[in-house]
Coordinates of C-alpha atoms and ligand atoms in Angstrom, one line a residue:
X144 CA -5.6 57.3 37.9
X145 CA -4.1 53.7 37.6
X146 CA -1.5 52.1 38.3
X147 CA 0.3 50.9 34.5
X148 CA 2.1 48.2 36.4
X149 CA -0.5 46.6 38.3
X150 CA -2.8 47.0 34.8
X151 CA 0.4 45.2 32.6
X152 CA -0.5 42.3 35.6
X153 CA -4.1 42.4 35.2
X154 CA -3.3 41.1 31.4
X155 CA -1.1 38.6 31.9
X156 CA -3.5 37.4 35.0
X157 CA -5.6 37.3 31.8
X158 CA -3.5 35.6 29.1
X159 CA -1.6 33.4 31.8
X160 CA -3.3 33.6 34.9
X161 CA -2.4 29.9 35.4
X162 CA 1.9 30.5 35.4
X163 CA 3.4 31.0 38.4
X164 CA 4.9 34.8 39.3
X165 CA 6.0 34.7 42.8
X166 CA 7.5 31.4 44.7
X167 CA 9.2 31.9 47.6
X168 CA 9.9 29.3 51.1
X169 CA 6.3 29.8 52.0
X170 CA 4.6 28.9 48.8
X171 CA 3.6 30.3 45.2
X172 CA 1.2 32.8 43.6
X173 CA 0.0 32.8 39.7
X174 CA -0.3 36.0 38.2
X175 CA -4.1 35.1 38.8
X176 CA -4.0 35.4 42.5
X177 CA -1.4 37.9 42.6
X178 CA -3.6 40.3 40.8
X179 CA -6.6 39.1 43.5
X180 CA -3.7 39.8 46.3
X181 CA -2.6 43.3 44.8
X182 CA -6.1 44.7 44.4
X183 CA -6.7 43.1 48.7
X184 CA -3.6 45.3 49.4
X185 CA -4.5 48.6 47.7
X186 CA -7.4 48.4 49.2
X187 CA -6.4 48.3 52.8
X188 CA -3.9 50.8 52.1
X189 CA -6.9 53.5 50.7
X190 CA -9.1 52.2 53.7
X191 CA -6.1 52.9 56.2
X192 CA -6.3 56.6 54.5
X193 CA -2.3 55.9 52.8
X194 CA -3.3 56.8 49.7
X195 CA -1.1 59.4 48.3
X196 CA 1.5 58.3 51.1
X197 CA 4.6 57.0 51.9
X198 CA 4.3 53.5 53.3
X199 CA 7.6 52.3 54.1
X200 CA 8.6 48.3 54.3
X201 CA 10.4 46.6 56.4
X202 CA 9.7 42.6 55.2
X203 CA 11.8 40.3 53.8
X204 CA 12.4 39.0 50.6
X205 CA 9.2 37.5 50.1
X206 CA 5.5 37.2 48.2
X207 CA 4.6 39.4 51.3
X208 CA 7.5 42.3 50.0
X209 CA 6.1 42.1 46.2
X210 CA 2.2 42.6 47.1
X211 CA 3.0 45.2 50.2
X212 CA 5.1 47.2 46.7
X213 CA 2.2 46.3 44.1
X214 CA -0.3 47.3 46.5
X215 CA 1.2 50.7 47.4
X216 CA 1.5 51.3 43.2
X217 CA -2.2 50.6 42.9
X218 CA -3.2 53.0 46.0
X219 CA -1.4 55.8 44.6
X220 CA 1.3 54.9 47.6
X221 CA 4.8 55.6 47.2
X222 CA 7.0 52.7 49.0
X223 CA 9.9 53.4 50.8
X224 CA 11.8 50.3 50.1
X225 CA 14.0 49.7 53.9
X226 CA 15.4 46.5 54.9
X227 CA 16.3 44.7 58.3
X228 CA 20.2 44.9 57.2
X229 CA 20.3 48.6 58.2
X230 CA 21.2 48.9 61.9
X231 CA 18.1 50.0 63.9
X232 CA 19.8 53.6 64.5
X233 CA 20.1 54.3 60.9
X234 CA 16.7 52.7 59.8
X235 CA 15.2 55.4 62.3
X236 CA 16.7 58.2 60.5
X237 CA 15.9 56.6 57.2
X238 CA 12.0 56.4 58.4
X239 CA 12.1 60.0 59.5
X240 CA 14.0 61.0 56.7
X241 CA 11.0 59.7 54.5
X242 CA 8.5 61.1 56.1
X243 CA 6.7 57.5 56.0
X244 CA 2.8 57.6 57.5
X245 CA 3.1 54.0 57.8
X246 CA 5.5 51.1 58.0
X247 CA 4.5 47.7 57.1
X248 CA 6.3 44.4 58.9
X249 CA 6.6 41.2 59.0
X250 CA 6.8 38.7 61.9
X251 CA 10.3 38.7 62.1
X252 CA 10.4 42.8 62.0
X253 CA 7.1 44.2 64.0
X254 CA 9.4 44.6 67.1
X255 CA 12.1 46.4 65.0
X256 CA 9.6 48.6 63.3
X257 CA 7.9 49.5 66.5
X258 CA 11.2 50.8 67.6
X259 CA 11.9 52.8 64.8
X260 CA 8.4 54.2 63.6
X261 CA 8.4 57.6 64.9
X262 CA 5.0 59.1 64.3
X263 CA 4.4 56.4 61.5
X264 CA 1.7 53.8 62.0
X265 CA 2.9 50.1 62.4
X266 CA 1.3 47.7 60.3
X267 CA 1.5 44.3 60.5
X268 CA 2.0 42.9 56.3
X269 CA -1.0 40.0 57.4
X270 CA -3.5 42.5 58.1
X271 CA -3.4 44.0 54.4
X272 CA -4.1 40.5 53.1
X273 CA -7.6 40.7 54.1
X274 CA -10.0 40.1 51.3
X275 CA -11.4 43.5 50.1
X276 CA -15.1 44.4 51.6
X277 CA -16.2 46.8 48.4
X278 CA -14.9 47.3 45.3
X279 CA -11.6 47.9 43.8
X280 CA -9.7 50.5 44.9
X281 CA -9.2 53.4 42.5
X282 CA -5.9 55.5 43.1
X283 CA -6.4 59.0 43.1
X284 CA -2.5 59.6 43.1
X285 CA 0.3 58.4 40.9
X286 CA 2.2 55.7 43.2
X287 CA 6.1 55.5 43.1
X288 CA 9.0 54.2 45.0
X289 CA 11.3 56.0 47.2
X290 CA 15.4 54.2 47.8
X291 CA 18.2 55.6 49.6
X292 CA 21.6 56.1 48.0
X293 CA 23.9 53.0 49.2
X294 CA 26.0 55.7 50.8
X295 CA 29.3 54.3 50.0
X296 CA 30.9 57.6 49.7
X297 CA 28.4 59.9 51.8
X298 CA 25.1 60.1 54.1
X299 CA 22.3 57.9 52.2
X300 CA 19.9 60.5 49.8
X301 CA 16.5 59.6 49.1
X302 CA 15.7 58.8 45.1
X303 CA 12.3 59.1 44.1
X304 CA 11.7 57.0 41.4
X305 CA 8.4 57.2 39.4
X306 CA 6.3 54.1 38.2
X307 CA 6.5 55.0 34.9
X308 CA 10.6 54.9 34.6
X309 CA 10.8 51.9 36.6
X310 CA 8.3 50.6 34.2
X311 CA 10.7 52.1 31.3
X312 CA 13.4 50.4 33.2
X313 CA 12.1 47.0 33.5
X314 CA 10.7 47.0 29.7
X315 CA 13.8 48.1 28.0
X316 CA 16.0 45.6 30.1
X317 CA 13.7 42.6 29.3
X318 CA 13.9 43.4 25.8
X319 CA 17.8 44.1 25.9
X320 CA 18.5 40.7 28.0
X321 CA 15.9 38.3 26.1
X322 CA 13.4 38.2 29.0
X323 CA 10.2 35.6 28.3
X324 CA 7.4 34.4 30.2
X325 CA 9.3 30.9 30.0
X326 CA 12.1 31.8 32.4
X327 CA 12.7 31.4 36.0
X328 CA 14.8 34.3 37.8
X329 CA 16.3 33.5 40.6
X330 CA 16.3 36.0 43.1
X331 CA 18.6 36.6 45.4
X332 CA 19.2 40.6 45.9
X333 CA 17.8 42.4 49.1
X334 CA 14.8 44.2 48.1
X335 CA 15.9 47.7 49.0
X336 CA 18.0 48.5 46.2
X337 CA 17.6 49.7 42.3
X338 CA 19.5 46.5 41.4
X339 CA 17.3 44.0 43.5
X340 CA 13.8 45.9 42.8
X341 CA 14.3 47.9 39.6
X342 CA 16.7 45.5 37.4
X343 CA 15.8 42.1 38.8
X344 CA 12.2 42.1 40.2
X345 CA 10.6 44.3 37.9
X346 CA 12.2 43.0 34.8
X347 CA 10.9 39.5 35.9
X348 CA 7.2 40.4 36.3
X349 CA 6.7 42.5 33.5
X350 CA 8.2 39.7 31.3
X351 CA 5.6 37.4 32.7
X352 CA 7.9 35.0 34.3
X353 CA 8.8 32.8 37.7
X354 CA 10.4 35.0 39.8
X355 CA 11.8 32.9 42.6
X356 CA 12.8 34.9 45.7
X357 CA 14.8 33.7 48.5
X358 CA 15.1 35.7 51.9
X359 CA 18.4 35.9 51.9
X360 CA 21.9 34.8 50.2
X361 CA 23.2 31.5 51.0
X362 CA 25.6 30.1 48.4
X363 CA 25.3 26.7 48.7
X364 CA 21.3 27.5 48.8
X365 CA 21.6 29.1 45.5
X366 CA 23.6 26.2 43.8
X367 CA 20.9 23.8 44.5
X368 CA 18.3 26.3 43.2
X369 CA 19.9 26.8 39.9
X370 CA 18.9 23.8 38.8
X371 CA 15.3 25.0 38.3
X372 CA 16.3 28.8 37.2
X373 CA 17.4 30.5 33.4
X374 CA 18.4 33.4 35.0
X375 CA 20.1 34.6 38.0
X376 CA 21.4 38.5 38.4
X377 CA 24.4 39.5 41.6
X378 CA 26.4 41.8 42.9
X379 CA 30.5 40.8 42.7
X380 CA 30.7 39.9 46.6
X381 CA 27.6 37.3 45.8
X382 CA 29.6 35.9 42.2
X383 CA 32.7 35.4 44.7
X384 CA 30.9 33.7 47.5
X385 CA 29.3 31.5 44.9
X386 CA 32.9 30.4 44.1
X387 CA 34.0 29.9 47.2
X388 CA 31.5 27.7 48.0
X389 CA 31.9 26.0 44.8
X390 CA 35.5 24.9 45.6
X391 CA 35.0 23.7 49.2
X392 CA 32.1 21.8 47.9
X393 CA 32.5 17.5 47.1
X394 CA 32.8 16.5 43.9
X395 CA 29.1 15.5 43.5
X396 CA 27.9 18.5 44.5
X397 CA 30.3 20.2 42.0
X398 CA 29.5 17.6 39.0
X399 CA 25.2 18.9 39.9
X400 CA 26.1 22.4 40.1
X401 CA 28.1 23.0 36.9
X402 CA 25.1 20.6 35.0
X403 CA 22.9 23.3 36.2
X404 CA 25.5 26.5 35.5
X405 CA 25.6 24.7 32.3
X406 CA 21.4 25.5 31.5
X407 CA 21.4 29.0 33.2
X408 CA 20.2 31.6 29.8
X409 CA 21.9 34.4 31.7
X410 CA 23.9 35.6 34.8
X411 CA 24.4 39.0 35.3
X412 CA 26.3 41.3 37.5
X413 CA 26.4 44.7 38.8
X414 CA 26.8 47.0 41.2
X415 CA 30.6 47.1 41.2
X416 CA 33.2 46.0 39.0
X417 CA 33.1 42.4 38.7
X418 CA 36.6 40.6 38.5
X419 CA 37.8 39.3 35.8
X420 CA 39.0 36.1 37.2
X421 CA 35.1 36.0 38.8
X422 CA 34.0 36.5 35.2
X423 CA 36.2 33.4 34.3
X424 CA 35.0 31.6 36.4
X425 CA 31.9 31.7 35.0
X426 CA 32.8 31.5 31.2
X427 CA 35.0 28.1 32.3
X428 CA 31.8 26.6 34.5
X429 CA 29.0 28.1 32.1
X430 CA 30.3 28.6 29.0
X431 CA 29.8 32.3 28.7
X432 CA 31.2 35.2 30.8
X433 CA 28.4 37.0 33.0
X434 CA 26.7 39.7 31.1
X435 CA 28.4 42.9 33.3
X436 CA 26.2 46.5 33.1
X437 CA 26.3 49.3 34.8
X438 CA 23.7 52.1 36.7
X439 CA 23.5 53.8 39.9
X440 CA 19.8 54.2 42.2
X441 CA 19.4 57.6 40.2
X442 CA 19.4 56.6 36.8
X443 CA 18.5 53.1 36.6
X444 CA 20.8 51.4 34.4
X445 CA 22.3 52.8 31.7
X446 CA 24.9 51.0 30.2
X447 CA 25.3 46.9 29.2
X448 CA 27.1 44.3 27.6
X449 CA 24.5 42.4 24.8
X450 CA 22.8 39.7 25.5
X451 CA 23.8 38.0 22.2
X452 CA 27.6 39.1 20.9
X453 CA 30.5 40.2 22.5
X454 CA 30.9 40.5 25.9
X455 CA 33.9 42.3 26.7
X456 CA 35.4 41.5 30.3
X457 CA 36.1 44.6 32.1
X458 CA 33.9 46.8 30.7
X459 CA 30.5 47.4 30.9
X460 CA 29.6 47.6 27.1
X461 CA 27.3 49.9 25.4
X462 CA 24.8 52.6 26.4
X463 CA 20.6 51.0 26.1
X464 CA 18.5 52.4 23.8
X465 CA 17.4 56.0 25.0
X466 CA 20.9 56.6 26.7
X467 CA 23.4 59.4 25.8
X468 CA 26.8 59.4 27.4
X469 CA 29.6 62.0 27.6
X470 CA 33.0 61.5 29.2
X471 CA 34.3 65.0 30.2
X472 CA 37.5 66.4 31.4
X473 CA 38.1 68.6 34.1
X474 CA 36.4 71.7 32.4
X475 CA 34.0 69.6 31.2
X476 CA 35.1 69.2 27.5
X477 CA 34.6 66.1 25.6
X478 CA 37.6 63.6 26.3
X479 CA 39.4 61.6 22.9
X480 CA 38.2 57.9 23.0
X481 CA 40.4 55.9 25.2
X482 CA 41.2 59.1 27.6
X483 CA 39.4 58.7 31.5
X484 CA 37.2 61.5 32.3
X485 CA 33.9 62.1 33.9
X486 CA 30.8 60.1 32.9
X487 CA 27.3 62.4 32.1
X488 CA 24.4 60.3 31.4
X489 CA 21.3 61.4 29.4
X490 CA 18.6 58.7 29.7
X491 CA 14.3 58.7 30.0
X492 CA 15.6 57.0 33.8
X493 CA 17.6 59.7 35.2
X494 CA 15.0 61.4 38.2
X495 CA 13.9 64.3 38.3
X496 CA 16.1 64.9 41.9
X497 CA 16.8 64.3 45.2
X498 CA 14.0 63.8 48.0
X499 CA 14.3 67.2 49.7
X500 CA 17.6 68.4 48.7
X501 CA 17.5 70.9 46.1
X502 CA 21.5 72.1 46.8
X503 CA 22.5 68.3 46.1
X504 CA 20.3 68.3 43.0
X505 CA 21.6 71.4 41.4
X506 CA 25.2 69.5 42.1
X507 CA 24.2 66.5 40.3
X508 CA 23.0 67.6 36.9
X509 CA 25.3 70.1 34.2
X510 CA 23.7 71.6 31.2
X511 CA 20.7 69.3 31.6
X512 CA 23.6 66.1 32.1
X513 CA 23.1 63.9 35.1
X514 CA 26.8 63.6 36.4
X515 CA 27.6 60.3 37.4
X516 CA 30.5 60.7 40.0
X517 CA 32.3 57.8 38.0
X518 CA 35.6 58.1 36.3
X519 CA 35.2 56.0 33.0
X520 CA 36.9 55.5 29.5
X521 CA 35.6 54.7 25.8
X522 CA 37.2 52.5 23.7
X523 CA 36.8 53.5 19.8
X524 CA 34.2 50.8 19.2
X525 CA 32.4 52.9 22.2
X526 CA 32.6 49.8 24.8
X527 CA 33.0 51.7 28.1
X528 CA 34.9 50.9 31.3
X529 CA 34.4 52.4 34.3
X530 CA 37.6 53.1 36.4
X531 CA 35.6 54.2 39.2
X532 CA 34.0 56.5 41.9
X533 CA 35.7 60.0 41.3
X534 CA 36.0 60.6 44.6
X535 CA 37.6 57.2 45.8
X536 CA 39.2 55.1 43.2
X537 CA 40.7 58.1 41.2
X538 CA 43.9 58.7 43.1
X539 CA 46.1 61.3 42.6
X540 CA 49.2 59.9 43.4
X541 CA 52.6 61.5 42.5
X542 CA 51.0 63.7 39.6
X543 CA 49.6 60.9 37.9
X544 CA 45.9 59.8 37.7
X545 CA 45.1 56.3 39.2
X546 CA 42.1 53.8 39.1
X547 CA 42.4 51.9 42.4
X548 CA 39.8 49.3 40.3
X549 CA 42.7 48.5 37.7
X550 CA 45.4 48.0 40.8
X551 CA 42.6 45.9 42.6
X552 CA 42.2 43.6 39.9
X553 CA 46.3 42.6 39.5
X554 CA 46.6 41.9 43.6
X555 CA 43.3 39.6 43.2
X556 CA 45.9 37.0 41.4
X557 CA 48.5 37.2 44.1
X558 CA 47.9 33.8 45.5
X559 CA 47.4 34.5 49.3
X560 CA 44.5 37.2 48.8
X561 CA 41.1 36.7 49.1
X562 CA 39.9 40.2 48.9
X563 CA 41.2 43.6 48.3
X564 CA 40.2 47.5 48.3
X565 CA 42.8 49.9 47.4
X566 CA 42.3 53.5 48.6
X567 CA 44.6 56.7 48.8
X568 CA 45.2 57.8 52.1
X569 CA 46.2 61.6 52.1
X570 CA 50.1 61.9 52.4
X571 CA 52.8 65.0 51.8
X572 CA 55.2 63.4 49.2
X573 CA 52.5 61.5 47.0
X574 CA 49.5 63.7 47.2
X575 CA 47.8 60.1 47.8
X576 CA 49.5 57.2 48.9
X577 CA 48.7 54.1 47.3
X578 CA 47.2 51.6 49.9
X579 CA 46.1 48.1 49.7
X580 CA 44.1 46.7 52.5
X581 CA 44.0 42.9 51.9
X582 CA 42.0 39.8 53.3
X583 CA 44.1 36.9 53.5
X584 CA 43.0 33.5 52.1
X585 CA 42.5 30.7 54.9
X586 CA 46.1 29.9 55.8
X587 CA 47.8 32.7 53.7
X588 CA 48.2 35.2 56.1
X589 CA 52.0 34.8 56.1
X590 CA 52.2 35.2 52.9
X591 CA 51.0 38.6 52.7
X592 CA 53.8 41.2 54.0
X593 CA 54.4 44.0 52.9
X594 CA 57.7 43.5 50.9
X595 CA 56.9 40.7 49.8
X596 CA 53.6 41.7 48.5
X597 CA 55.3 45.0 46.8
X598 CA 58.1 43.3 45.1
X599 CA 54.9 41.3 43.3
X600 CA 53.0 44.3 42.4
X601 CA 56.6 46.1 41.0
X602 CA 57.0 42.8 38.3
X603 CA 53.1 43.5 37.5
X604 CA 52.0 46.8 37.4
X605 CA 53.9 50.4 36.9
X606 CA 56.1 51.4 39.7
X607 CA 53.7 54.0 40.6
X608 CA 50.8 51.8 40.9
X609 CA 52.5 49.9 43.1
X610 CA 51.4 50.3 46.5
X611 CA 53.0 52.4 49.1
X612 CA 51.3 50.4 52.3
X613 CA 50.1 46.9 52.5
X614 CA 47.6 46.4 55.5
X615 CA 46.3 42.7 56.5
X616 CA 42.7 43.1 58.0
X617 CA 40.1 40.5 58.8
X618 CA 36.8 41.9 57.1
X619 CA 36.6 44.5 55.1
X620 CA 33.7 46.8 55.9
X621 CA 31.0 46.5 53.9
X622 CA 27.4 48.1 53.3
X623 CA 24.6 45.9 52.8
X624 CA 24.7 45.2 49.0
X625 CA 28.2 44.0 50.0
X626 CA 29.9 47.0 48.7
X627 CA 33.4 48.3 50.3
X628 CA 33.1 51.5 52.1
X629 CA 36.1 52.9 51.2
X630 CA 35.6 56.7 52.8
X631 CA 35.4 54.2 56.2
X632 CA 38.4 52.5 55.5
X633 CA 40.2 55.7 54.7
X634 CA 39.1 56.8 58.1
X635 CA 40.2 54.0 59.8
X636 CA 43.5 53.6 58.4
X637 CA 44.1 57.6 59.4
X638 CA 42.9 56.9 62.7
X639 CA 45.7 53.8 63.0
X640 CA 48.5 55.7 62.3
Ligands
AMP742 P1 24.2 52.4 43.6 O1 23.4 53.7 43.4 O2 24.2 51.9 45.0 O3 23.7 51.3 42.6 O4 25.7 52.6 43.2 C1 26.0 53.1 41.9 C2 27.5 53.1 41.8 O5 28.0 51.7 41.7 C3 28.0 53.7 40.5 O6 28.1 55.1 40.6 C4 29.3 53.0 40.3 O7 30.3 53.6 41.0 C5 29.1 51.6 40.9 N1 28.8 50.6 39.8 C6 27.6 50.1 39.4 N2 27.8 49.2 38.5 C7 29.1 49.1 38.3 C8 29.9 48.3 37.4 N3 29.4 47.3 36.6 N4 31.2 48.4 37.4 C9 31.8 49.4 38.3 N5 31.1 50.1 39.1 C10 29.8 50.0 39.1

């Protein structure tokens, strides 16, 4: 049993061996040598006995990362994608939790891994690089990767996801977005996550192109990359940043970076809702508006704007080929277009179910459906937006339904706000009360009390949008793919008053 991956690399080591796959800061690899490299790895792995394992990693975003994953698919390995973000506490759960045999690290991460391992086998990522005594290895298992839920609005649940719909995954996405061996992605998502592994890193391979990985995000650092990229792919948080360090740049820098924003093919973003005004941003710079989709770790993605043709800010376009969608009321009836309901998905990437947890399964799927947790709507010519998690953005406030997302997106043009989440905090007269917890921009703060900032909401949005509480804080908190943890801010907003 092979791995189809590794063999898809085997033939462009063939047809291209020469072009380059992988650069990151410590060199380059053509798909030659990363072919050489993947069939070194798998072999260590089978002669370490990890065949048919779970090998978790723990390495940055690197050459090492993509041949530790490659290897593991060509052993009949299944890797547990972790990352050095996670605090040490919950990376020890996470190892347990995946019943890893083995966890490979890096330099920068042996001492972490050694803390967390457990009964797992530490193994440092330079020992699998030595050349192979015998033959190739042939896997006697299928090899697969295994991600955690971002747990945003629970405890993280391991997704198995097979080779072969990742490989689905990364061959309908190429084709949808215009992938070619001629582009260079820049990559600049951690590699723990469906969107950095899945959408970015896989698509980029199997297309035959550069991928180009840095470590970690640095917006300035990704400006001056552009200029050799077609193709970058972010979460929201990483589009703002890019702003922001846009506009406090000098004007030479800016005059070099828009030239280079100017050649980019394609920028895409997902994840969370992307901002209009970000989106704008883009379109002005650019020329076009980022290319906005949508998916969650459990079914890959789903739904996308085009590559070519209209891409309509706010929503997240069209289901791929191979998707069905529904959007379903309360008793799970079919909505009219335009109505919010539920979002089922049908799609060949929806997984079979969670690692170990057959209740949480049997929760997630209806009538053979996989139900999304997402609050969405259709427009006629079947464009979808997505108003948000069920559970967190879909307030009920006073009787009437709310999507926090819409109220977040009108107090992102009040003037003194940087960032925003808006969450309902349980209360006796509303049901939930409306509240907005804002970041000030640098020397706003003042301008951000709470009368002031309701009488702007009343002229904008409908009086019971507007929010009940305005809180200032200095960070919102965050998970590691940037996303705000709004069951945590809920919490400590009770816990304040
Ligand atoms: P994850 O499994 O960590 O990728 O999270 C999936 C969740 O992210 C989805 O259920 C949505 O709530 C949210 N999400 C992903 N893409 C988008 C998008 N383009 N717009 C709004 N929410 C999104």
């Amino acid at each position: 049993m092979g791995s189809a991956f590794v063999e898809h690399l085997g033939r462009l080591a063939s047809t291209q061996g020469e072009r380059v796959a992988l650069r990151d800061d410590a060199g380059e690899l053509t798909y030659g040598a990363l072919r050489e490299r993947v069939t070194d790895v798998a072999a260590a792995l089978t002669a370490r006995g990890l065949a048919g394992k779970r090998v978790a990693l723990l390495l940055p975003s690197s050459t090492e990362w993509v041949t530790a994953f490659l290897g593991c698919l060509a052993s009949g390995a299944t890797a547990v994608a972790l990352t050095e973000l996670y605090a040490e506490r919950e990376l020890e759960s996470l190892v347990r939790a995946s019943g890893a045999s083995a966890i490979v690290a890096g330099e920068a991460t042996t001492e972490v891994a050694t803390k967390v391992a457990g009964g797992a086998t530490v193994i440092a990522a330079e020992e699998l690089r030595q050349p192979r005594a015998g033959g190739e290895p042939t896997a006697t298992a299928a090899g697969g990767l295994l991600l955690f839920t971002s747990g945003t609005t629970g405890r993280p649940k391991g997704v198995p996801i097979t080779e072969e719909s990742a490989l689905h995954l990364g061959r309908t996405l190429g084709a949808a977005w215009g992938f070619e061996p001629e582009d260079v992605l820049l990559h600049v998502l951690p590699l723990h996550h469906v969107h950095g592994i899945g959408v970015s890193l896989v698509v980029g391979l199997l297309a035959g192109a550069t991928v180009r990985l840095l470590p970690r995000f640095d917006a300035e650092r990704v400006w001056d990359e552009l200029g050799s990229a077609t193709a970058l792919m972010g979460v929201p948080t990483q589009h703002k940043k890019l702003f922001d360090a846009f506009d406090a740049a000098t004007p030479e820098r800016r005059a070099r970076w828009e030239r280079s924003a100017r050649l980019l093919r394609l920028v895409t973003s997902g994840s969370a809702a992307l901002p209009a005004a970000l989106g704008e941003r883009w379109r002005a710079l650019s020329g076009r508006y980022p290319l906005e989709r949508y998916g969650m770790t459990e079914i890959g993605i789903v739904l996308s704007n085009p590559e070519h043709g209209e891409r309509r800010p706010g929503t997240v376009g069209k289901p791929l080929p191979g998707v069905s969608v529904r959007i379903v009321g309360d008793g799970g009836e079919p909505v009219s277009d335009g109505e919010p309901g539920e979002l089922w998905v049908r799609a060949p990437t929806v997984f079979a179910g969670y690692d170990g947890d057959a209740a949480a399964t049997l929760a997630s799927f209806r009538d053979g459906w996989f139900v999304t947790g997402d609050t969405a709507k259709c427009a006629d010519d079947g464009y979808l937006t997505i108003l948000g998690r069920t559970s967190v953005d879909i307030l009920k406030s006073g009787g009437e339904k709310l999507s926090a997302l819409e109220i977040e997106d009108t107090l992102r043009e009040h003037p003194g706000v940087a960032e925003v989440a808006v969450v309902g905090v349980p209360d006796e007269t509303w049901g939930d009360a409306v509240v907005a917890v804002l970041v000030a921009r640098a020397g706003h703060a003042g301008a951000l009390d709470e009368q002031s900032v309701r009488a702007w909401a009343k002229a904008r949005l409908t009086a019971y949008k507007v929010p009940k509480r305005v809180v200032v804080v200095d960070e919102l908190p965050r998970n590691a793919l940037g996303k705000v943890m709004k069951n945590e801010l809920v919490r400590r907003l009770r816990e304040a008053s």
